[in-house]
Amino acid sequence: MSYDQNPVLIGAGTTAEFGVFPDRTILGLAAEALKDALDDAGLDRHELDGLVTNMGSPLSRHYDRICEALDLDIEFSAQYWAHGRWASSCVQHAAMAVEAGLADYVAVGLGLKFNAVSQFGGNERASLSEIGSISEHSERPWYGMTAPVGGNALATRYYMEKYGATSEDLAHISKTFRDHAALHPRSHFADPITIEEHQESQYIVDPLRLYDCAPLTDGGAYVIVTTAENAESLPNEPAHIAGMEGLSAGRNNHLFARPGMGIRTQEEYEYDASVTDPIYERAGVTRDDIDALFTYDAFTPNVWYALERWGFCDPGTAFEFARDGNIGLDGELPMNTHGGLLSNGHITAWNHFVEMYDQLRGKAGDRQLDGADTMQYATPFGDSIILRTRP
Amino acid sequence: MTNRPLPQIDDDAPFWNAASDHEFRMQQCGECGHVRWPPSPVCTECWAEEHEWTELSGRGEVNTWVVFHRVYFDAFADDVPYNVAEVELEEGPRYLAPVECDNDDLYRGMPVSVVFEDVTDEVSLPKFEPK
């Protein structure tokens, strides 16, 4: 498959800091990040005609309030729901919009204040208000079960029991991403941690400890999507959206477990990623071409699920792969080179897209991977985007 | 217990009505016999709509579990650390509920059976105890 209009990223911007900012507003964070992205792209705000976001209120702001407050004149808007998981769907939606001629320049991202409304690892209010008696994260408030941390911990215990992985294996993921974040000037948490500190940190929901959970971060990040033709008159080298795969759903899909694992409504079966992921064919690459993998690491074990879901590791082997140094900057498959949600900051993966673009254009500073020309964003939920330096 | 969260009952009303009578019922397809959970308007095997809310054995095995150490719900502040387990029932579906045992005693494959805790006049919560 190829995309006729050749959608690209042409700019990326963030707030100057990721952290906890009780005195700042969501709109202020959004304005700072969007201005940074437009400046980077070489665009005036009046040239922007598309806006896509994965969240509205209360964590972020609805698209119309953003446009009104920032004086944007937008002809194509889309807003997903109040979940972080829709970040790549938003980039896909923007790519489809420029492909279909609905817009020329689409800003994709948000400003958000996690700390204003949410609760670390889960949310009693959301658990009670968003759901009926059953929900996809495994919320069961009447049993004291919140989510996402609860649902993720359920899958993690299952994985550990089935394959022999341990909490110490997760510690290596925390430590690696913290080391990456230490090389990023805007990281929410940049102080290195040791395996021992991870192991001594408190359990939040056993088997997940404090350092297995991403923080609640305030900040903002946007990327700008346009066509390769439009990009020719702009200063930056584009990153080409070479392939896309949408979010999976169904009885064998779970937000926090590879298909075939056997929790919630999943059947237990031999999962073979090689026959399930069309994105590589669509992008015209193989897994061996992927220079770095970015995943939605709201919790450390998401790294295991992503590695196995996307076929970089066979089922039941990702914990060894991640433990043995392979996901570090010098490893076989560097992951979340900015420190991910776990340490760079929980900007619901918009910071992942900014980092991928920075890596592809050689602007990743001390984190820069040599010769990196192909990046993949891919979540345990099944959605993915492959970015390349060339079509 | 004050301020205890209660189920928001909608398409699973027959489940909760049965639970209040201390019966553990789930949908069974009238066409192929498949027992399903969570509730669905159609059979998740054959898409037939006909079904009845069949009483189950209440027996199963622990498939996976977690132990909450952090307080997310005020009503559970005195209970931490408390467990929530996913139990694979004899009839196939998996149901999420606490197991009334020492958290350290939980293991995968642990045989359990359902018990009920009366919370209000209308709501009784299915839970499990080791068998």
XYZ file of C-alpha atoms in Angstrom:
522
model
C 0.000 0.000 0.000
C 1.142 3.530 -0.635
C -0.391 6.849 0.212
C -0.835 9.011 -2.890
C -0.398 12.306 -1.109
C 2.504 10.971 0.952
C 1.585 12.311 4.414
C 4.482 13.566 6.516
C 5.349 15.120 9.852
C 6.842 18.544 9.230
C 7.062 20.076 12.677
C 7.046 19.192 16.347
C 6.851 21.236 19.499
C 6.375 20.933 23.239
C 6.100 23.009 26.343
C 9.516 24.021 27.686
C 8.989 21.666 30.634
C 7.047 18.531 31.534
C 6.137 18.310 35.202
C 3.563 19.448 37.737
C 2.282 22.975 37.179
C -0.631 23.802 39.484
C -0.507 27.482 38.539
C -0.740 26.971 34.790
C -3.839 26.416 32.646
C -4.444 23.728 30.061
C -4.997 26.373 27.405
C -1.717 28.023 28.335
C 0.147 24.728 27.992
C -1.580 24.012 24.673
C -0.704 27.466 23.336
C 2.949 27.137 24.307
C 3.317 23.709 22.693
C 1.381 24.603 19.538
C 3.359 27.789 19.053
C 6.560 25.794 19.395
C 5.372 23.266 16.798
C 4.253 25.916 14.302
C 7.506 27.843 14.721
C 9.408 24.615 14.127
C 7.398 23.894 10.985
C 7.777 27.442 9.676
C 4.013 27.959 9.609
C 1.810 30.841 10.665
C -1.232 29.912 12.749
C -3.497 31.257 9.997
C -2.124 28.595 7.661
C -3.237 25.853 10.022
C -6.553 24.373 8.818
C -6.732 21.101 10.758
C -6.705 20.109 14.433
C -6.938 16.614 15.897
C -6.688 15.649 19.549
C -7.076 12.489 21.595
C -8.612 14.177 24.604
C -11.082 16.828 25.555
C -12.093 18.013 28.994
C -11.338 17.475 31.766
C -7.739 16.329 31.162
C -7.343 18.553 28.112
C -9.721 21.016 26.458
C -12.280 20.408 23.743
C -11.204 21.258 20.196
C -13.609 24.194 19.851
C -12.437 25.903 23.032
C -8.822 25.450 21.907
C -9.590 27.048 18.527
C -11.526 29.903 20.094
C -8.904 30.644 22.731
C -5.887 30.379 20.419
C -7.568 32.186 17.519
C -7.346 29.299 15.080
C -9.485 29.062 11.956
C -9.890 25.324 11.481
C -11.811 23.526 8.712
C -11.093 19.969 9.786
C -11.331 19.005 13.460
C -11.532 15.666 15.187
C -11.477 14.806 18.848
C -11.131 11.307 20.154
C -12.042 10.439 23.742
C -10.504 11.080 27.116
C -7.995 8.272 26.810
C -4.317 8.456 26.022
C -4.510 5.409 23.837
C -5.778 7.390 20.831
C -2.589 9.325 20.092
C -1.554 7.351 17.026
C -5.159 7.149 15.845
C -5.095 10.952 15.841
C -1.948 11.042 13.720
C -3.571 8.494 11.407
C -6.711 10.620 11.196
C -4.635 13.666 10.307
C -2.748 11.675 7.655
C -6.049 10.517 6.174
C -7.334 14.093 6.190
C -4.409 15.446 4.180
C -4.528 12.350 1.964
C -8.214 13.020 1.236
C -7.713 16.727 0.733
C -9.740 17.793 3.761
C -6.908 19.892 5.143
C -3.390 21.019 4.270
C -1.753 21.490 7.660
C -3.084 19.582 10.653
C -1.863 20.131 14.210
C -2.140 16.932 16.249
C -1.614 16.809 19.979
C -2.726 18.557 23.130
C -2.013 20.480 26.262
C -2.986 18.563 29.379
C -2.996 18.725 33.141
C -3.135 15.187 34.434
C -2.578 16.367 37.970
C -5.671 18.520 38.063
C -8.200 15.723 37.733
C -6.680 12.284 37.720
C -5.288 9.922 40.309
C -1.978 8.110 40.027
C -2.493 4.744 38.376
C -6.257 5.017 38.185
C -9.166 7.157 39.091
C -12.045 6.519 41.458
C -14.201 9.150 39.827
C -13.607 7.860 36.327
C -14.177 4.301 37.477
C -17.546 5.251 38.861
C -18.793 7.629 36.214
C -17.538 6.349 32.878
C -18.688 2.793 33.062
C -21.602 0.504 33.575
C -20.896 -2.603 35.521
C -18.204 -3.887 33.201
C -15.472 -1.979 31.489
C -12.534 -2.698 29.298
C -9.794 -1.793 31.751
C -11.266 -4.230 34.316
C -12.727 -1.556 36.577
C -14.827 -3.098 39.351
C -15.223 -0.291 41.888
C -17.482 -2.368 44.161
C -14.572 -4.763 44.652
C -12.070 -1.927 45.108
C -10.737 -2.472 41.604
C -9.666 0.647 39.778
C -7.931 0.869 36.469
C -5.794 1.206 34.426
C -3.272 0.057 37.049
C -5.529 -2.773 38.211
C -6.159 -4.195 34.766
C -2.503 -3.898 33.879
C -1.452 -5.655 37.093
C -3.857 -8.520 36.342
C -2.185 -9.118 32.997
C 1.271 -8.709 34.526
C 0.652 -11.370 37.183
C -0.663 -13.684 34.506
C 2.413 -13.121 32.335
C 4.769 -13.620 35.283
C 3.093 -16.826 36.396
C 2.939 -18.217 32.880
C 6.450 -17.384 31.724
C 8.502 -17.017 34.903
C 9.133 -13.269 34.663
C 9.741 -11.307 37.862
C 9.426 -7.817 39.277
C 13.190 -7.480 38.912
C 12.790 -7.981 35.170
C 10.491 -4.945 35.179
C 13.106 -2.980 37.115
C 15.429 -3.131 34.121
C 12.790 -1.408 31.993
C 12.277 1.362 34.572
C 16.001 1.891 34.888
C 16.618 1.935 31.137
C 13.919 4.508 30.424
C 15.047 6.649 33.344
C 18.566 6.603 31.886
C 17.105 7.792 28.570
C 15.110 10.536 30.287
C 18.270 11.777 31.984
C 19.526 12.723 28.507
C 16.381 14.757 27.711
C 16.221 18.390 28.836
C 12.462 18.437 29.467
C 11.994 15.180 31.357
C 9.554 15.041 34.251
C 11.857 12.575 36.038
C 15.527 12.644 35.072
C 17.329 11.274 38.139
C 18.687 7.782 37.518
C 17.313 4.885 39.545
C 18.903 1.544 40.354
C 17.454 -1.948 40.146
C 17.542 -2.039 43.944
C 15.600 1.210 44.271
C 12.944 -0.211 42.001
C 12.804 -3.402 44.042
C 12.522 -1.453 47.286
C 9.815 0.875 45.987
C 6.321 0.335 47.357
C 3.798 -1.867 45.699
C 0.950 0.141 44.184
C -1.025 -2.852 42.958
C 1.096 -5.979 43.403
C 2.844 -7.024 41.139
C 3.309 -3.385 40.015
C 5.496 -1.103 42.105
C 5.824 2.677 42.167
C 8.509 2.704 39.461
C 6.397 0.517 37.197
C 3.820 3.279 36.817
C 4.081 6.429 34.716
C 3.668 9.690 36.605
C 0.832 12.145 36.103
C 2.357 14.894 34.010
C 1.302 18.391 33.003
C 2.555 19.712 29.684
C 1.825 19.866 26.013
C 3.072 18.559 22.689
C 2.005 18.849 19.053
C 3.190 17.558 15.724
C 2.203 19.032 12.349
C 0.995 16.723 9.579
C 0.904 17.738 5.931
C 1.679 16.295 2.483
C 5.159 15.820 1.067
C 4.324 18.356 -1.635
C 3.323 21.004 0.910
C 6.448 20.190 2.898
C 8.715 21.106 0.013
C 8.251 24.818 0.661
C 8.908 24.488 4.406
C 12.311 24.535 6.111
C 12.354 21.119 7.817
C 13.142 17.748 6.345
C 9.894 15.754 6.667
C 9.360 12.405 8.341
C 7.271 10.252 6.046
C 4.305 8.318 7.394
C 5.200 5.099 5.625
C 2.646 2.764 7.160
C -0.249 2.720 9.577
C -2.271 0.103 11.419
C -5.403 0.872 13.403
C -6.356 0.047 16.958
C -7.566 -3.540 17.368
C -10.664 -4.487 19.315
C -12.596 -7.640 20.003
C -12.810 -10.529 22.417
C -9.192 -11.566 21.911
C -7.898 -8.049 22.398
C -7.148 -6.562 25.773
C -5.532 -3.218 26.440
C -2.794 -4.794 28.495
C -2.252 -8.236 27.105
C -0.969 -9.705 23.908
C -3.640 -11.665 22.001
C -3.610 -15.341 22.893
C -2.479 -14.790 26.474
C -5.735 -15.913 28.040
C -7.075 -13.253 30.350
C -10.495 -11.606 30.492
C -12.312 -12.738 27.324
C -9.153 -13.782 25.494
C -8.725 -17.300 24.269
C -5.410 -18.945 25.027
C -3.636 -19.866 21.827
C -0.271 -19.825 20.072
C 0.078 -16.219 18.992
C 2.036 -15.690 15.794
C 2.752 -12.026 15.106
C 4.174 -12.760 11.677
C 0.704 -13.424 10.327
C -1.097 -10.627 12.133
C 0.654 -7.347 11.416
C 0.085 -5.869 7.962
C 1.869 -2.626 8.813
C 5.279 -3.865 7.712
C 4.040 -4.767 4.263
C 2.154 -1.479 4.033
C 5.300 0.437 4.963
C 7.519 -1.644 2.722
C 9.853 -2.611 5.557
C 10.613 -5.599 7.748
C 11.040 -5.683 11.499
C 14.798 -5.716 10.950
C 14.533 -2.232 9.424
C 13.094 -0.744 12.617
C 15.832 1.340 14.266
C 13.840 2.147 17.396
C 10.487 1.110 18.814
C 8.239 3.441 20.786
C 5.399 2.152 22.906
C 2.734 3.422 25.287
C 4.578 2.681 28.521
C 2.012 3.809 31.056
C 3.279 0.749 32.939
C 6.579 -1.111 32.493
C 5.061 -4.444 31.361
C 3.570 -2.720 28.318
C 7.068 -3.102 26.904
C 6.738 -6.898 27.120
C 3.292 -6.877 25.541
C 4.373 -4.579 22.695
C 7.533 -6.546 21.904
C 5.555 -9.773 21.651
C 2.456 -8.346 20.010
C 4.531 -6.872 17.194
C 6.709 -9.926 16.761
C 10.052 -8.568 17.942
C 10.046 -11.321 20.546
C 8.337 -14.696 20.640
C 5.575 -15.090 23.232
C 7.063 -15.417 26.696
C 10.529 -14.123 25.799
C 10.216 -10.327 25.895
C 11.021 -10.149 29.603
C 14.446 -11.672 28.937
C 15.035 -9.465 25.909
C 14.178 -6.295 27.835
C 16.192 -7.408 30.860
C 19.342 -8.109 28.902
C 20.066 -4.581 27.724
C 18.478 -4.817 24.289
C 16.117 -1.843 24.672
C 18.797 0.692 25.681
C 20.300 3.295 23.359
C 23.136 0.906 22.493
C 20.878 -2.131 22.395
C 19.602 -4.265 19.577
C 16.235 -2.454 19.549
C 16.288 0.864 21.417
C 12.898 1.731 22.889
C 11.415 5.026 24.099
C 14.689 6.862 23.652
C 13.281 9.983 25.350
C 12.371 8.087 28.515
C 8.771 7.365 27.577
C 5.708 8.057 29.646
C 7.495 6.479 32.604
C 10.162 9.168 32.919
C 10.123 11.760 30.128
C 6.516 12.406 31.069
C 2.977 11.163 30.632
C 2.020 13.373 27.696
C -0.151 10.482 26.393
C 2.452 9.577 23.734
C 2.608 12.959 21.995
C 6.139 13.198 23.350
C 6.821 9.853 21.662
C 5.930 11.312 18.259
C 8.025 14.408 18.919
C 10.982 12.193 19.837
C 10.569 9.981 16.773
C 10.624 13.030 14.534
C 13.631 14.464 16.367
C 15.505 11.162 16.000
C 14.759 11.008 12.273
C 16.073 14.522 11.641
C 19.116 14.160 13.880
C 17.896 16.526 16.603
C 17.793 14.093 19.513
C 20.923 15.493 21.173
C 22.736 13.122 23.494
C 20.094 10.487 22.778
C 20.681 10.520 19.032
C 20.852 7.074 17.435
C 23.428 6.784 14.662
C 21.939 6.465 11.206
C 18.374 6.017 12.390
C 15.993 6.275 9.439
C 12.997 4.125 10.438
C 10.965 4.471 13.641
C 7.904 2.539 14.764
C 5.264 3.513 17.290
C 3.333 0.404 18.312
C 1.192 -0.250 21.359
C -0.019 -3.365 23.145
C -3.498 -2.313 21.967
C -2.521 -3.014 18.359
C -2.161 0.408 16.726
C 1.003 1.523 15.005
C 2.692 4.071 12.766
C 5.999 3.693 10.954
C 7.913 6.896 10.211
C 10.811 7.057 7.774
C 13.223 9.668 6.467
C 12.130 8.801 2.928
C 8.848 7.706 1.332
C -19.468 0.325 55.104
C -20.080 3.928 54.071
C -19.662 5.332 50.576
C -19.031 1.893 49.201
C -19.163 1.914 45.378
C -22.076 -0.096 44.034
C -22.591 -1.643 40.597
C -24.243 0.554 37.994
C -26.747 -1.991 36.821
C -27.787 -1.990 33.176
C -27.725 -4.949 30.771
C -26.505 -7.184 33.559
C -29.597 -6.610 35.715
C -30.566 -10.322 35.709
C -27.103 -11.154 37.064
C -27.486 -8.768 39.999
C -31.095 -9.747 40.634
C -29.983 -13.371 40.890
C -27.041 -12.434 43.091
C -29.370 -10.772 45.548
C -30.989 -14.219 45.898
C -27.486 -15.712 46.287
C -27.666 -17.341 42.882
C -24.784 -17.051 40.414
C -26.362 -16.760 36.964
C -24.915 -15.875 33.560
C -26.284 -15.907 30.029
C -26.415 -19.268 28.275
C -27.139 -19.371 24.561
C -30.442 -21.029 23.677
C -28.994 -22.099 20.364
C -25.495 -23.485 21.000
C -25.342 -23.604 24.789
C -22.326 -21.324 25.125
C -22.104 -19.554 28.482
C -20.941 -15.959 28.142
C -19.690 -13.102 30.321
C -19.659 -10.103 30.198
C -23.311 -9.797 29.154
C -24.060 -9.529 25.466
C -27.264 -9.149 23.444
C -26.089 -11.983 21.194
C -24.154 -15.191 21.693
C -20.451 -14.526 21.259
C -20.091 -17.897 19.527
C -23.113 -18.115 17.200
C -24.787 -14.660 17.404
C -28.147 -16.126 18.405
C -30.231 -13.824 20.566
C -32.134 -16.505 22.469
C -30.695 -17.136 25.893
C -31.522 -17.792 29.486
C -29.778 -16.735 32.675
C -28.569 -20.133 33.817
C -27.432 -20.833 37.348
C -23.762 -21.823 37.357
C -21.881 -24.176 39.645
C -20.010 -21.259 41.209
C -16.813 -23.287 41.031
C -13.653 -22.254 39.249
C -9.914 -21.714 39.444
C -7.875 -18.564 39.975
C -6.518 -17.451 36.593
C -4.695 -14.317 37.768
C -4.898 -11.871 40.665
C -3.669 -8.577 42.046
C -3.209 -7.113 45.508
C -4.089 -3.465 46.067
C -1.672 -1.674 48.369
C -2.686 1.857 47.490
C -6.043 3.252 48.558
C -8.075 4.289 45.516
C -11.486 4.068 47.166
C -12.137 5.572 50.591
C -14.442 2.683 51.415
C -11.515 0.265 51.101
C -9.035 2.302 53.167
C -9.119 -0.171 56.043
C -8.865 -3.189 53.753
C -5.459 -2.678 52.111
C -3.737 -4.832 51.131
C -6.730 -6.591 49.546
C -6.897 -8.886 46.553
C -9.010 -9.036 43.415
C -8.787 -12.207 41.339
C -9.900 -13.331 37.930
C -11.551 -16.720 38.356
C -12.014 -19.018 35.389
C -15.356 -20.699 35.995
C -16.055 -24.346 35.243
C -18.540 -23.237 32.594
C -15.856 -21.160 30.809
C -16.330 -17.457 31.510
C -13.899 -15.554 33.703
C -15.261 -13.456 36.564
C -13.374 -10.823 38.535
C -13.881 -10.748 42.311
C -11.978 -11.003 45.593
C -10.994 -14.364 47.066
C -11.531 -14.468 50.809
C -8.148 -15.797 51.875
C -4.724 -14.584 52.921
C -3.208 -12.747 49.948
C -0.055 -14.847 50.238
C -2.059 -18.037 49.818
C -3.278 -17.162 46.319
C -1.876 -19.139 43.433
C -2.723 -19.773 39.814
C -5.048 -22.749 39.523
C -6.349 -22.365 43.094
C -9.814 -23.972 43.299
C -12.477 -21.615 44.610
C -16.239 -21.408 44.881
C -18.637 -18.506 44.991
C -20.055 -16.940 48.138
C -22.217 -13.836 48.483
C -21.838 -10.732 50.600
C -25.023 -8.776 51.236
C -24.097 -5.125 50.837
C -27.506 -3.447 50.597
C -31.104 -4.684 50.416
C -30.735 -4.827 46.621
C -27.097 -5.723 46.094
C -25.230 -8.861 47.061
C -21.706 -9.176 45.718
C -20.411 -12.514 44.466
C -16.984 -13.298 45.910
C -14.973 -16.472 46.170
C -13.558 -18.635 48.924
C -10.940 -21.383 48.654
C -12.466 -24.775 48.096
